Coordinates of C-alpha atoms and ligand atoms in Angstrom, one line a residue:
X1 CA 38.5 2.0 11.2
X2 CA 37.2 4.2 8.3
X3 CA 34.0 3.2 6.9
X4 CA 33.8 2.3 3.1
X5 CA 31.3 2.1 0.2
X6 CA 31.5 -1.8 0.4
X7 CA 31.0 -1.8 4.0
X8 CA 28.0 0.5 3.7
X9 CA 26.5 -2.0 1.1
X10 CA 27.3 -5.0 3.4
X11 CA 25.6 -3.3 6.4
X12 CA 22.5 -2.5 4.5
X13 CA 22.2 -6.1 3.2
X14 CA 22.7 -7.4 6.7
X15 CA 20.0 -4.9 8.0
X16 CA 17.4 -6.1 5.5
X17 CA 18.0 -9.5 7.0
X18 CA 20.4 -11.3 4.6
X19 CA 22.6 -13.9 6.3
X20 CA 24.3 -14.8 3.1
X21 CA 25.2 -13.4 -0.2
X22 CA 26.1 -15.4 -3.4
X23 CA 29.3 -14.6 -5.4
X24 CA 31.7 -15.4 -8.2
X25 CA 35.0 -13.8 -8.1
X26 CA 36.5 -11.6 -10.9
X27 CA 39.0 -8.9 -10.9
X28 CA 36.4 -6.1 -11.0
X29 CA 34.8 -7.3 -7.8
X30 CA 37.8 -8.7 -5.7
X31 CA 38.2 -5.5 -3.5
X32 CA 34.4 -5.3 -3.1
X33 CA 34.3 -9.1 -2.0
X34 CA 36.9 -8.2 0.5
X35 CA 34.8 -5.4 1.9
X36 CA 31.8 -7.5 2.1
X37 CA 33.7 -10.2 4.0
X38 CA 34.3 -7.6 6.8
X39 CA 30.7 -7.9 7.8
X40 CA 30.4 -10.8 10.1
X41 CA 26.6 -10.9 10.0
X42 CA 26.7 -12.3 6.5
X43 CA 28.5 -15.3 4.9
X44 CA 29.8 -15.2 1.4
X45 CA 28.6 -18.3 -0.7
X46 CA 30.4 -19.3 -3.8
X47 CA 28.7 -20.5 -7.1
X48 CA 30.3 -22.2 -10.2
X49 CA 29.1 -19.6 -12.5
X50 CA 27.2 -16.4 -12.6
X51 CA 23.9 -17.8 -14.2
X52 CA 23.9 -20.2 -11.3
X53 CA 24.8 -17.3 -8.9
X54 CA 21.8 -15.3 -10.1
X55 CA 19.5 -18.4 -9.7
X56 CA 21.0 -19.2 -6.3
X57 CA 20.1 -15.7 -5.2
X58 CA 16.6 -16.1 -6.8
X59 CA 16.1 -19.3 -4.7
X60 CA 17.4 -17.7 -1.5
X61 CA 14.9 -14.9 -2.1
X62 CA 12.1 -17.3 -2.3
X63 CA 13.1 -18.7 1.1
X64 CA 14.2 -15.7 2.7
X65 CA 12.4 -12.7 1.1
X66 CA 15.4 -11.0 -0.5
X67 CA 18.9 -12.0 -1.8
X68 CA 22.1 -10.5 -3.3
X69 CA 24.5 -11.8 -6.0
X70 CA 27.9 -10.4 -6.6
X71 CA 29.7 -10.9 -10.0
X72 CA 32.3 -9.3 -12.2
X73 CA 31.8 -7.0 -15.1
X74 CA 30.2 -8.1 -18.5
X75 CA 31.6 -11.7 -18.6
X76 CA 29.9 -12.3 -15.3
X77 CA 27.0 -9.8 -15.0
X78 CA 25.7 -10.5 -18.6
X79 CA 25.4 -14.2 -17.7
X80 CA 23.6 -13.4 -14.4
X81 CA 21.1 -11.2 -16.2
X82 CA 19.3 -14.2 -17.4
X83 CA 18.5 -15.3 -13.8
X84 CA 17.8 -11.7 -12.9
X85 CA 15.2 -11.6 -15.7
X86 CA 13.8 -14.7 -14.0
X87 CA 13.7 -12.9 -10.6
X88 CA 11.7 -10.0 -12.3
X89 CA 9.3 -12.4 -13.9
X90 CA 8.8 -14.4 -10.5
X91 CA 8.6 -11.2 -8.4
X92 CA 11.7 -11.7 -6.2
X93 CA 13.8 -9.0 -4.9
X94 CA 17.4 -10.0 -5.9
X95 CA 20.1 -7.4 -5.8
X96 CA 22.6 -8.0 -8.5
X97 CA 25.9 -6.2 -7.7
X98 CA 28.6 -6.1 -10.4
X99 CA 32.1 -4.8 -10.0
X100 CA 32.8 -2.3 -12.8
X101 CA 35.8 -0.4 -14.4
X102 CA 38.0 2.0 -12.5
X103 CA 36.3 5.3 -12.2
X104 CA 39.2 6.9 -14.0
X105 CA 38.6 4.7 -17.1
X106 CA 35.0 5.9 -17.6
X107 CA 35.1 8.4 -20.5
X108 CA 39.0 8.1 -20.9
X109 CA 39.0 6.4 -24.2
X110 CA 40.8 3.4 -22.8
X111 CA 40.0 -0.1 -23.9
X112 CA 39.5 -2.5 -21.0
X113 CA 39.5 -6.5 -20.8
X114 CA 36.2 -8.3 -20.2
X115 CA 34.4 -5.6 -22.2
X116 CA 33.2 -5.2 -25.7
X117 CA 36.4 -3.6 -26.7
X118 CA 34.8 -0.3 -27.2
X119 CA 35.3 2.7 -24.9
X120 CA 31.7 3.2 -23.6
X121 CA 31.2 1.5 -20.2
X122 CA 27.5 2.4 -19.9
X123 CA 26.1 -0.7 -21.8
X124 CA 25.8 -3.0 -18.8
X125 CA 23.9 -0.4 -16.8
X126 CA 21.6 0.1 -20.0
X127 CA 21.0 -3.7 -20.2
X128 CA 20.4 -4.0 -16.7
X129 CA 17.6 -1.4 -16.7
X130 CA 15.5 -3.6 -18.8
X131 CA 15.4 -6.6 -16.3
X132 CA 15.4 -4.6 -13.0
X133 CA 13.2 -1.9 -11.2
X134 CA 16.1 0.3 -10.3
X135 CA 19.7 0.4 -11.7
X136 CA 22.5 2.5 -10.5
X137 CA 26.2 3.0 -11.4
X138 CA 28.5 4.0 -8.5
X139 CA 31.7 5.8 -9.7
X140 CA 32.1 8.1 -6.7
X141 CA 31.9 7.4 -2.8
X142 CA 29.8 10.7 -2.1
X143 CA 26.7 9.5 -3.9
X144 CA 27.1 5.8 -3.0
X145 CA 24.8 5.8 0.1
X146 CA 21.9 7.4 -1.9
X147 CA 22.3 5.0 -4.7
X148 CA 22.5 1.9 -2.6
X149 CA 19.5 3.0 -0.6
X150 CA 17.5 3.7 -3.7
X151 CA 18.2 0.3 -5.2
X152 CA 17.5 -1.7 -2.1
X153 CA 14.4 0.3 -1.2
X154 CA 12.9 0.0 -4.7
X155 CA 13.6 -3.8 -4.9
X156 CA 11.9 -4.4 -1.5
X157 CA 8.9 -2.3 -2.4
X158 CA 8.3 -3.7 -5.8
X159 CA 9.4 -7.1 -5.1
X160 CA 11.6 -7.1 -8.2
X161 CA 15.3 -7.4 -8.8
X162 CA 17.5 -4.3 -8.8
X163 CA 21.1 -3.6 -10.1
X164 CA 24.2 -1.8 -8.7
X165 CA 27.6 -1.6 -10.3
X166 CA 30.4 -0.3 -8.4
X167 CA 33.7 0.9 -9.8
X168 CA 36.5 -1.4 -8.6
X169 CA 38.4 1.4 -7.1
X170 CA 35.4 2.9 -5.3
X171 CA 34.3 0.0 -3.2
X172 CA 37.1 0.6 -0.7
X173 CA 36.8 4.4 -0.8
X174 CA 35.5 6.1 2.5
X175 CA 31.8 7.0 3.0
X176 CA 29.4 7.5 5.9
X177 CA 27.9 4.8 7.9
X178 CA 24.2 3.9 7.2
X179 CA 21.5 5.1 9.6
X180 CA 18.5 3.0 10.8
X181 CA 17.2 0.5 8.1
X182 CA 13.5 1.5 8.8
X183 CA 13.5 4.1 6.2
X184 CA 14.1 1.4 3.5
X185 CA 11.5 -0.9 4.9
X186 CA 8.6 1.7 5.3
X187 CA 5.5 0.8 3.4
X188 CA 3.8 3.3 1.2
X189 CA 0.9 5.1 2.8
X190 CA -2.7 3.7 2.3
X191 CA -5.3 6.0 0.7
X192 CA -8.3 5.3 2.9
X193 CA -10.9 6.8 0.5
X194 CA -9.9 4.6 -2.3
X195 CA -9.7 1.6 -0.1
X196 CA -13.2 2.2 1.3
X197 CA -14.6 2.7 -2.2
X198 CA -13.0 -0.7 -3.4
X199 CA -14.4 -2.5 -0.4
X200 CA -17.9 -1.2 -1.0
X201 CA -17.9 -2.1 -4.6
X202 CA -16.5 -5.6 -3.8
X203 CA -19.0 -6.2 -1.0
X204 CA -21.8 -5.2 -3.2
X205 CA -20.7 -7.7 -5.8
X206 CA -20.2 -10.5 -3.1
X207 CA -23.6 -9.8 -1.3
X208 CA -25.5 -10.3 -4.7
X209 CA -23.6 -13.5 -5.6
X210 CA -24.5 -17.0 -4.5
X211 CA -21.8 -19.0 -6.1
X212 CA -18.5 -17.4 -4.9
X213 CA -15.2 -19.1 -5.8
X214 CA -11.6 -17.8 -4.8
X215 CA -8.8 -18.3 -7.4
X216 CA -5.4 -17.8 -5.8
X217 CA -2.7 -16.6 -8.1
X218 CA 1.2 -16.5 -7.9
X219 CA 1.7 -12.9 -7.0
X220 CA 0.0 -13.5 -3.5
X221 CA 3.4 -14.5 -2.0
X222 CA 5.2 -11.4 -3.4
X223 CA 2.2 -9.3 -2.1
X224 CA 2.8 -10.9 1.3
X225 CA -1.0 -11.7 1.5
X226 CA -1.1 -15.4 1.8
X227 CA -2.3 -15.3 5.5
X228 CA -5.0 -12.8 4.6
X229 CA -6.3 -15.0 1.8
X230 CA -6.8 -17.9 4.2
X231 CA -8.6 -15.6 6.7
X232 CA -10.9 -14.4 3.9
X233 CA -11.5 -18.0 2.9
X234 CA -12.5 -18.7 6.5
X235 CA -15.0 -15.9 6.5
X236 CA -16.7 -16.6 3.1
X237 CA -16.6 -20.5 3.7
X238 CA -16.6 -20.8 -0.2
X239 CA -14.5 -23.1 -2.5
X240 CA -10.9 -22.0 -3.0
X241 CA -8.9 -23.0 -6.1
X242 CA -5.4 -22.1 -7.0
X243 CA -3.6 -21.4 -10.2
X244 CA -0.7 -23.6 -11.3
X245 CA 2.1 -21.1 -10.5
X246 CA 0.6 -20.7 -7.0
X247 CA 0.7 -24.4 -6.0
X248 CA 1.5 -24.5 -2.3
X249 CA 0.6 -20.8 -1.8
X250 CA -2.8 -21.7 -0.2
X251 CA -3.2 -24.3 2.5
X252 CA -4.3 -27.5 0.8
X253 CA -5.6 -28.9 4.2
X254 CA -8.0 -25.8 4.4
X255 CA -11.6 -27.0 4.4
X256 CA -12.5 -25.0 1.4
X257 CA -9.7 -26.1 -0.8
X258 CA -10.8 -27.5 -4.0
X259 CA -7.6 -28.0 -6.1
X260 CA -6.1 -26.5 -9.2
X261 CA -7.9 -24.5 -11.7
X262 CA -6.0 -24.9 -15.0
X263 CA -8.6 -25.1 -17.8
X264 CA -9.0 -28.6 -19.0
X265 CA -6.2 -29.9 -16.9
X266 CA -7.8 -28.6 -13.7
X267 CA -8.2 -31.0 -10.6
X268 CA -11.4 -32.9 -10.9
X269 CA -14.4 -30.6 -10.4
X270 CA -12.3 -27.3 -10.1
X271 CA -12.9 -26.1 -13.7
X272 CA -16.8 -26.3 -13.2
X273 CA -16.6 -24.5 -9.9
X274 CA -14.7 -21.5 -11.4
X275 CA -16.5 -21.4 -14.7
X276 CA -20.0 -21.7 -13.1
X277 CA -19.3 -19.2 -10.3
X278 CA -21.4 -16.0 -10.0
X279 CA -18.3 -14.2 -8.6
X280 CA -14.6 -15.5 -9.1
X281 CA -12.4 -13.6 -6.6
X282 CA -9.1 -13.7 -8.4
X283 CA -6.3 -12.9 -6.0
X284 CA -2.9 -11.7 -7.5
X285 CA -3.3 -13.8 -10.6
X286 CA -1.1 -13.9 -13.7
X287 CA -3.1 -14.9 -16.8
X288 CA -0.5 -15.9 -19.5
X289 CA -0.5 -18.5 -22.3
X290 CA 0.5 -21.2 -19.8
X291 CA -1.8 -20.4 -17.1
X292 CA -4.8 -20.0 -19.5
X293 CA -3.9 -23.2 -21.3
X294 CA -3.4 -21.3 -24.7
X295 CA -5.8 -18.6 -23.8
X296 CA -8.7 -21.0 -23.1
X297 CA -9.1 -20.6 -19.4
X298 CA -9.2 -17.1 -18.6
X299 CA -12.0 -15.9 -16.2
X300 CA -13.4 -12.6 -17.7
X301 CA -16.3 -10.3 -17.5
X302 CA -18.7 -8.9 -14.8
X303 CA -18.2 -12.0 -12.6
X304 CA -14.6 -11.3 -12.0
X305 CA -13.4 -9.5 -8.9
X306 CA -9.8 -8.9 -9.7
X307 CA -7.6 -8.2 -6.7
X308 CA -4.1 -7.5 -7.8
X309 CA -1.1 -6.6 -5.5
X310 CA -1.8 -2.8 -6.0
X311 CA -5.1 -2.6 -7.7
X312 CA -8.7 -3.9 -7.4
X313 CA -11.2 -4.0 -10.5
X314 CA -14.7 -4.8 -9.8
X315 CA -18.0 -3.9 -11.3
X316 CA -16.6 -1.9 -14.0
X317 CA -14.4 0.3 -11.7
X318 CA -10.7 0.2 -10.8
X319 CA -9.2 1.3 -7.5
X320 CA -5.6 1.8 -6.3
X321 CA -3.7 3.3 -3.5
X322 CA -3.6 0.4 -0.9
X323 CA -1.9 -2.9 -0.5
X324 CA -3.7 -6.2 -1.3
X325 CA -3.2 -7.2 2.3
X326 CA -5.1 -4.3 3.7
X327 CA -8.0 -4.9 1.1
X328 CA -8.3 -8.5 2.0
X329 CA -8.3 -7.6 5.8
X330 CA -11.0 -5.1 5.1
X331 CA -13.0 -7.6 3.1
X332 CA -12.7 -10.2 5.7
X333 CA -14.2 -8.0 8.4
X334 CA -17.3 -7.4 6.4
X335 CA -17.8 -10.3 3.9
X336 CA -20.9 -12.3 3.8
X337 CA -20.8 -16.1 4.3
X338 CA -21.0 -17.8 0.9
X339 CA -20.6 -21.5 1.5
X340 CA -22.6 -22.8 -1.6
X341 CA -19.6 -23.7 -3.8
X342 CA -17.9 -25.6 -1.0
X343 CA -21.1 -27.7 -0.2
X344 CA -21.2 -31.1 -1.8
X345 CA -17.7 -30.7 -3.4
X346 CA -14.4 -32.1 -2.2
X347 CA -10.6 -31.6 -2.2
X348 CA -8.9 -33.6 -4.9
X349 CA -6.8 -36.5 -3.8
X350 CA -4.0 -38.2 -5.7
X351 CA -4.8 -41.9 -5.7
X352 CA -2.3 -44.2 -7.4
X353 CA -2.1 -47.7 -6.5
X354 CA 1.4 -48.8 -5.4
X355 CA 3.3 -50.8 -7.9
X356 CA 4.9 -54.3 -7.2
X357 CA 8.6 -53.9 -6.0
X358 CA 10.0 -55.5 -9.2
X359 CA 7.7 -53.6 -11.6
X360 CA 9.5 -51.4 -14.0
X361 CA 9.4 -47.8 -12.6
X362 CA 6.7 -45.5 -14.0
X363 CA 6.0 -42.0 -13.9
X364 CA 2.9 -42.6 -11.7
X365 CA 4.8 -44.7 -9.2
X366 CA 7.5 -42.2 -8.9
X367 CA 4.9 -39.3 -8.3
X368 CA 3.3 -41.6 -5.7
X369 CA 6.4 -42.2 -3.7
X370 CA 7.6 -38.6 -3.8
X371 CA 4.2 -37.4 -2.8
X372 CA 4.3 -39.9 0.2
X373 CA 7.5 -38.3 1.3
X374 CA 6.1 -34.7 1.7
X375 CA 5.8 -33.3 5.1
X376 CA 4.8 -29.8 6.4
X377 CA 8.4 -29.0 6.4
X378 CA 9.2 -29.9 2.9
X379 CA 10.1 -27.5 0.0
X380 CA 9.6 -29.2 -3.3
X381 CA 11.1 -27.6 -6.3
X382 CA 9.5 -28.7 -9.7
X383 CA 11.6 -27.9 -12.8
X384 CA 10.0 -26.8 -16.1
X385 CA 8.9 -30.0 -17.9
X386 CA 6.7 -32.8 -16.8
X387 CA 8.0 -32.2 -13.2
X388 CA 5.4 -29.4 -13.1
X389 CA 2.7 -31.6 -14.0
X390 CA 3.6 -34.2 -11.4
X391 CA 3.9 -31.5 -8.7
X392 CA 0.6 -30.0 -9.6
X393 CA -1.3 -33.3 -9.0
X394 CA 0.5 -33.9 -5.6
X395 CA -1.4 -33.5 -2.2
X396 CA 0.4 -31.2 0.0
X397 CA 0.2 -31.4 3.7
X398 CA -0.3 -27.9 5.3
X399 CA 3.0 -26.0 5.4
X400 CA 4.6 -27.9 2.5
X401 CA 6.0 -25.4 -0.1
X402 CA 6.2 -25.9 -3.8
X403 CA 8.7 -23.7 -5.9
X404 CA 8.1 -23.4 -9.7
X405 CA 9.4 -20.9 -12.2
X406 CA 6.4 -20.9 -14.6
X407 CA 6.6 -17.3 -15.8
X408 CA 10.3 -17.4 -16.9
X409 CA 10.5 -21.1 -17.4
X410 CA 14.3 -21.4 -17.8
X411 CA 15.2 -25.1 -17.8
X412 CA 18.1 -25.8 -15.3
X413 CA 16.7 -23.2 -12.9
X414 CA 15.9 -25.7 -10.2
X415 CA 19.3 -26.9 -9.4
X416 CA 20.9 -23.4 -8.5
X417 CA 17.6 -22.1 -7.1
X418 CA 17.2 -25.1 -4.8
X419 CA 20.8 -24.6 -3.8
X420 CA 20.1 -21.0 -2.8
X421 CA 16.6 -22.0 -1.3
X422 CA 18.3 -24.7 1.0
X423 CA 20.9 -22.2 2.0
X424 CA 18.3 -19.8 3.1
X425 CA 16.1 -22.3 4.8
X426 CA 18.4 -25.0 6.3
X427 CA 15.6 -26.1 8.7
X428 CA 13.4 -27.4 5.9
X429 CA 13.6 -30.6 3.8
X430 CA 14.4 -29.8 0.3
X431 CA 13.3 -32.1 -2.6
X432 CA 13.8 -31.5 -6.2
X433 CA 12.3 -33.0 -9.4
X434 CA 14.2 -32.3 -12.5
X435 CA 14.3 -33.7 -16.0
X436 CA 17.4 -34.9 -17.7
X437 CA 17.4 -32.1 -20.2
X438 CA 17.1 -29.4 -17.7
X439 CA 19.7 -30.8 -15.5
X440 CA 22.3 -30.7 -18.2
X441 CA 22.1 -26.8 -18.1
X442 CA 23.2 -26.3 -14.6
X443 CA 24.3 -29.6 -13.1
X444 CA 27.6 -28.3 -11.7
X445 CA 25.8 -26.5 -8.9
X446 CA 25.2 -29.9 -7.3
X447 CA 28.8 -29.5 -6.4
X448 CA 28.1 -26.6 -4.2
X449 CA 25.3 -28.6 -2.4
X450 CA 28.2 -31.1 -1.7
X451 CA 30.5 -28.3 -0.6
X452 CA 28.1 -26.8 1.9
X453 CA 26.7 -30.1 2.9
X454 CA 23.1 -29.5 2.1
X455 CA 21.1 -32.7 2.1
X456 CA 18.8 -31.9 -0.9
X457 CA 17.0 -35.1 -2.5
X458 CA 17.2 -34.7 -6.3
X459 CA 14.8 -36.9 -8.4
X460 CA 16.4 -36.8 -11.8
X461 CA 14.0 -38.0 -14.3
X462 CA 15.9 -39.7 -17.0
X463 CA 13.3 -40.1 -20.0
X464 CA 16.2 -39.4 -22.5
X465 CA 14.9 -36.3 -24.0
X466 CA 12.8 -33.0 -23.9
X467 CA 9.5 -34.8 -23.3
X468 CA 7.4 -31.6 -22.8
X469 CA 8.7 -30.3 -26.1
X470 CA 7.9 -33.7 -27.7
X471 CA 4.4 -33.1 -26.5
X472 CA 4.3 -29.5 -27.8
X473 CA 6.1 -29.9 -31.2
X474 CA 8.4 -32.9 -31.9
X475 CA 11.6 -32.9 -34.0
X476 CA 15.1 -34.3 -33.9
X477 CA 16.2 -31.4 -31.7
X478 CA 14.2 -32.8 -28.7
X479 CA 16.5 -35.9 -28.1
X480 CA 19.6 -35.4 -26.0
X481 CA 22.8 -37.3 -25.3
X482 CA 22.4 -39.5 -22.3
X483 CA 24.6 -39.0 -19.1
X484 CA 25.4 -41.2 -16.1
X485 CA 23.7 -38.7 -13.8
X486 CA 24.0 -40.6 -10.6
X487 CA 27.6 -41.3 -11.5
X488 CA 28.1 -37.5 -11.5
X489 CA 28.0 -37.5 -7.7
X490 CA 31.5 -39.1 -7.6
X491 CA 32.9 -36.4 -9.7
X492 CA 31.6 -33.7 -7.4
X493 CA 32.6 -35.5 -4.2
X494 CA 36.0 -35.8 -5.6
X495 CA 37.0 -38.0 -2.7
X496 CA 36.0 -35.6 -0.1
X497 CA 32.1 -34.9 -0.1
X498 CA 29.2 -36.8 1.1
X499 CA 26.9 -36.7 -1.9
X500 CA 25.3 -39.9 -3.0
X501 CA 24.2 -41.1 -6.5
X502 CA 21.7 -43.9 -6.9
X503 CA 19.7 -45.5 -9.8
X504 CA 16.1 -46.6 -9.7
X505 CA 14.7 -48.6 -12.6
X506 CA 12.0 -50.4 -10.5
X507 CA 9.5 -49.4 -7.8
X508 CA 11.5 -51.3 -5.2
X509 CA 14.8 -49.7 -6.2
X510 CA 13.1 -46.3 -5.8
X511 CA 11.8 -47.1 -2.4
X512 CA 15.2 -48.2 -1.2
X513 CA 17.1 -45.2 -2.8
X514 CA 14.5 -42.9 -0.9
X515 CA 15.5 -44.5 2.4
X516 CA 19.2 -44.0 1.7
X517 CA 18.6 -40.4 0.6
X518 CA 16.7 -39.7 3.8
X519 CA 19.4 -41.0 5.9
X520 CA 22.1 -39.0 4.1
X521 CA 22.3 -35.8 6.2
X522 CA 25.7 -34.4 5.0
X523 CA 25.1 -33.9 1.4
X524 CA 22.9 -34.1 -1.6
X525 CA 21.5 -37.4 -3.2
X526 CA 20.7 -37.8 -6.8
X527 CA 18.2 -40.6 -7.4
X528 CA 18.3 -41.2 -11.1
X529 CA 14.8 -42.5 -12.1
X530 CA 14.7 -44.2 -15.5
X531 CA 11.4 -43.9 -17.3
X532 CA 10.2 -44.8 -20.7
X533 CA 10.3 -41.7 -23.0
X534 CA 6.6 -41.9 -23.5
X535 CA 5.7 -42.3 -19.9
X536 CA 4.5 -38.9 -18.7
X537 CA 1.4 -37.3 -17.1
X538 CA -1.8 -37.1 -19.1
X539 CA -2.2 -33.5 -18.2
X540 CA 1.1 -32.7 -20.0
X541 CA -0.1 -34.0 -23.2
X542 CA -3.6 -32.3 -23.0
X543 CA -2.0 -28.9 -22.0
X544 CA 0.8 -29.3 -24.5
X545 CA -1.6 -29.7 -27.4
X546 CA -3.5 -26.5 -26.4
X547 CA -0.3 -24.4 -26.0
X548 CA 1.0 -25.8 -29.3
X549 CA -2.3 -24.6 -31.0
X550 CA -1.9 -21.1 -29.5
X551 CA 1.8 -20.9 -30.6
X552 CA 0.9 -21.9 -34.1
X553 CA -1.9 -19.3 -34.7
X554 CA -1.5 -17.9 -38.2
X555 CA -0.4 -14.3 -38.5
X556 CA -3.5 -12.0 -38.9
X557 CA -4.4 -10.7 -42.3
X558 CA -3.8 -7.0 -42.7
Ligands
DPX1 C1 12.8 -27.2 -23.0 C2 12.2 -28.1 -22.2 O1 14.2 -33.5 -19.9 O2 12.1 -32.4 -19.0 O3 9.9 -33.5 -18.6 O4 11.5 -34.5 -20.3 O5 10.3 -32.4 -20.8 P1 11.0 -33.1 -19.7 P2 13.6 -32.2 -19.5 O6 14.2 -31.5 -18.5 O7 13.4 -31.3 -20.7 C3 13.0 -30.0 -20.7 C4 12.5 -29.6 -22.1 C5 13.9 -27.5 -24.0 N1 12.3 -25.8 -23.2 O8 11.4 -30.4 -22.4 S1 10.9 -27.7 -21.2 C6 13.0 -24.8 -23.9 C7 14.0 -24.0 -23.2 C8 13.7 -23.5 -21.9 N2 14.7 -22.8 -21.3 C9 15.9 -22.7 -21.8 N3 16.2 -23.2 -23.1 C10 15.3 -23.9 -23.7 N4 12.5 -23.5 -21.3 C11 17.0 -21.9 -21.1

């Protein structure tokens, strides 16, 4: 059988380890979808819309390292680009693949359906360039292998999304077979001179310091350096703190773990540890308005040893040309023991007294019961909103993972992202916490969890509004139409699925619902938790005030 452009793409995606790709059909991608189906190493998974398709792929990349989403031109791809922007912000290599106009229509003056009604079909590629690290348009078979390889290689190297559009008549055109995948996976070479200099400058700073604290940031996963961070912590013996977007990226049962550094909403004791340290070893951090609590918690100055995925800055000098992993390995071999900050301090513990069974359900009781469910095998997704703050205060058993989308912060992300994550790691237990406002954006993707029989447990927090927005800046726009969220499951089952919808208004009802959810292995369970609108975490209120103050700074006088 002749080899085609679509088959080439499918083989490359399978070679980089994808077992699934996500898709929404449309007439510009149908032939491409047929070609992808020919590859028996990958399964095609369908989504309800392209925004969700992008987020499903984003979630799959969180579990599986990389992902692909296949959509149709403009009406599909432009929706998916929001999720692709999210994958960029969150450092996830998702390949967005769009079908595109017939190659004969480019430059022909023809007006095509699903387009702007103008005759230039380059606009989607232009748009994609802004939210990806590499973007290519394939309108002939001969250049397809080079373009496909360039896009996939760049996405994997940069841990960012990339974009391909394939003319609808070219996906079945003949092209060569791909060679070994090793060329796409090869790591850039290390500069030993620069690495040695970075290590020497870092060791000199560490040797002089007494109080050393590690601060682990969210890019540590994309840098593939989580294990090396643990080894360095073992060697230094110092206190280790994490940033909010890195929750779960460092073992919480490690003897040095001292909780979350998040300015005034830090775990007890963590703020003092970081702010009184002689050296703060910042590993792959992202300092933005949220993580610095409105620009208030940002370690700066000589005491900061900043180790980013591709650059180390210490003692007034900046070094590049090596991976963070290799820098951390080198440091671990030679680092001094610096236990001062770990001595006499302790890991934080969420202690909430259990409520009586007939007591009205509270936010604290809900957080307590969810925390008690977490095992080393759990992946907990926490949606933008108070769910973030609940996840942050939970104690994680070693191995438990937390997923948040704190840089992009698209409400509704958690539903499709958890669908994709569960597809990519069926062996794990998937739990989701999502607010009612967020859920209303992407609720329909629960139907795919029903279709593919994924036993995700969804804690739907019904507090009848955008409570985090109420904390930041209140107004009539923060109050939403109530839905019967648990009742939706019947709609999605449509008489043939195994989803369950349950209501929890008291502590006892939540306990019983969790038991039923855990027994449901053939589909998702929504537990609709009814809370008072004013019942939220204290940290949300404190943090919200700081962020609101940062947002409302007056324009500078000129
Ligand atoms: C908005 C946010 O109900 O959670 O815990 O009640 O706040 P809480 P909900 O899901 O409400 C979420 C709501 C409206 N953010 O409070 S965080 C603005 C926003 C966003 N993303 C998109 N649109 C608007 N973050 C796509």
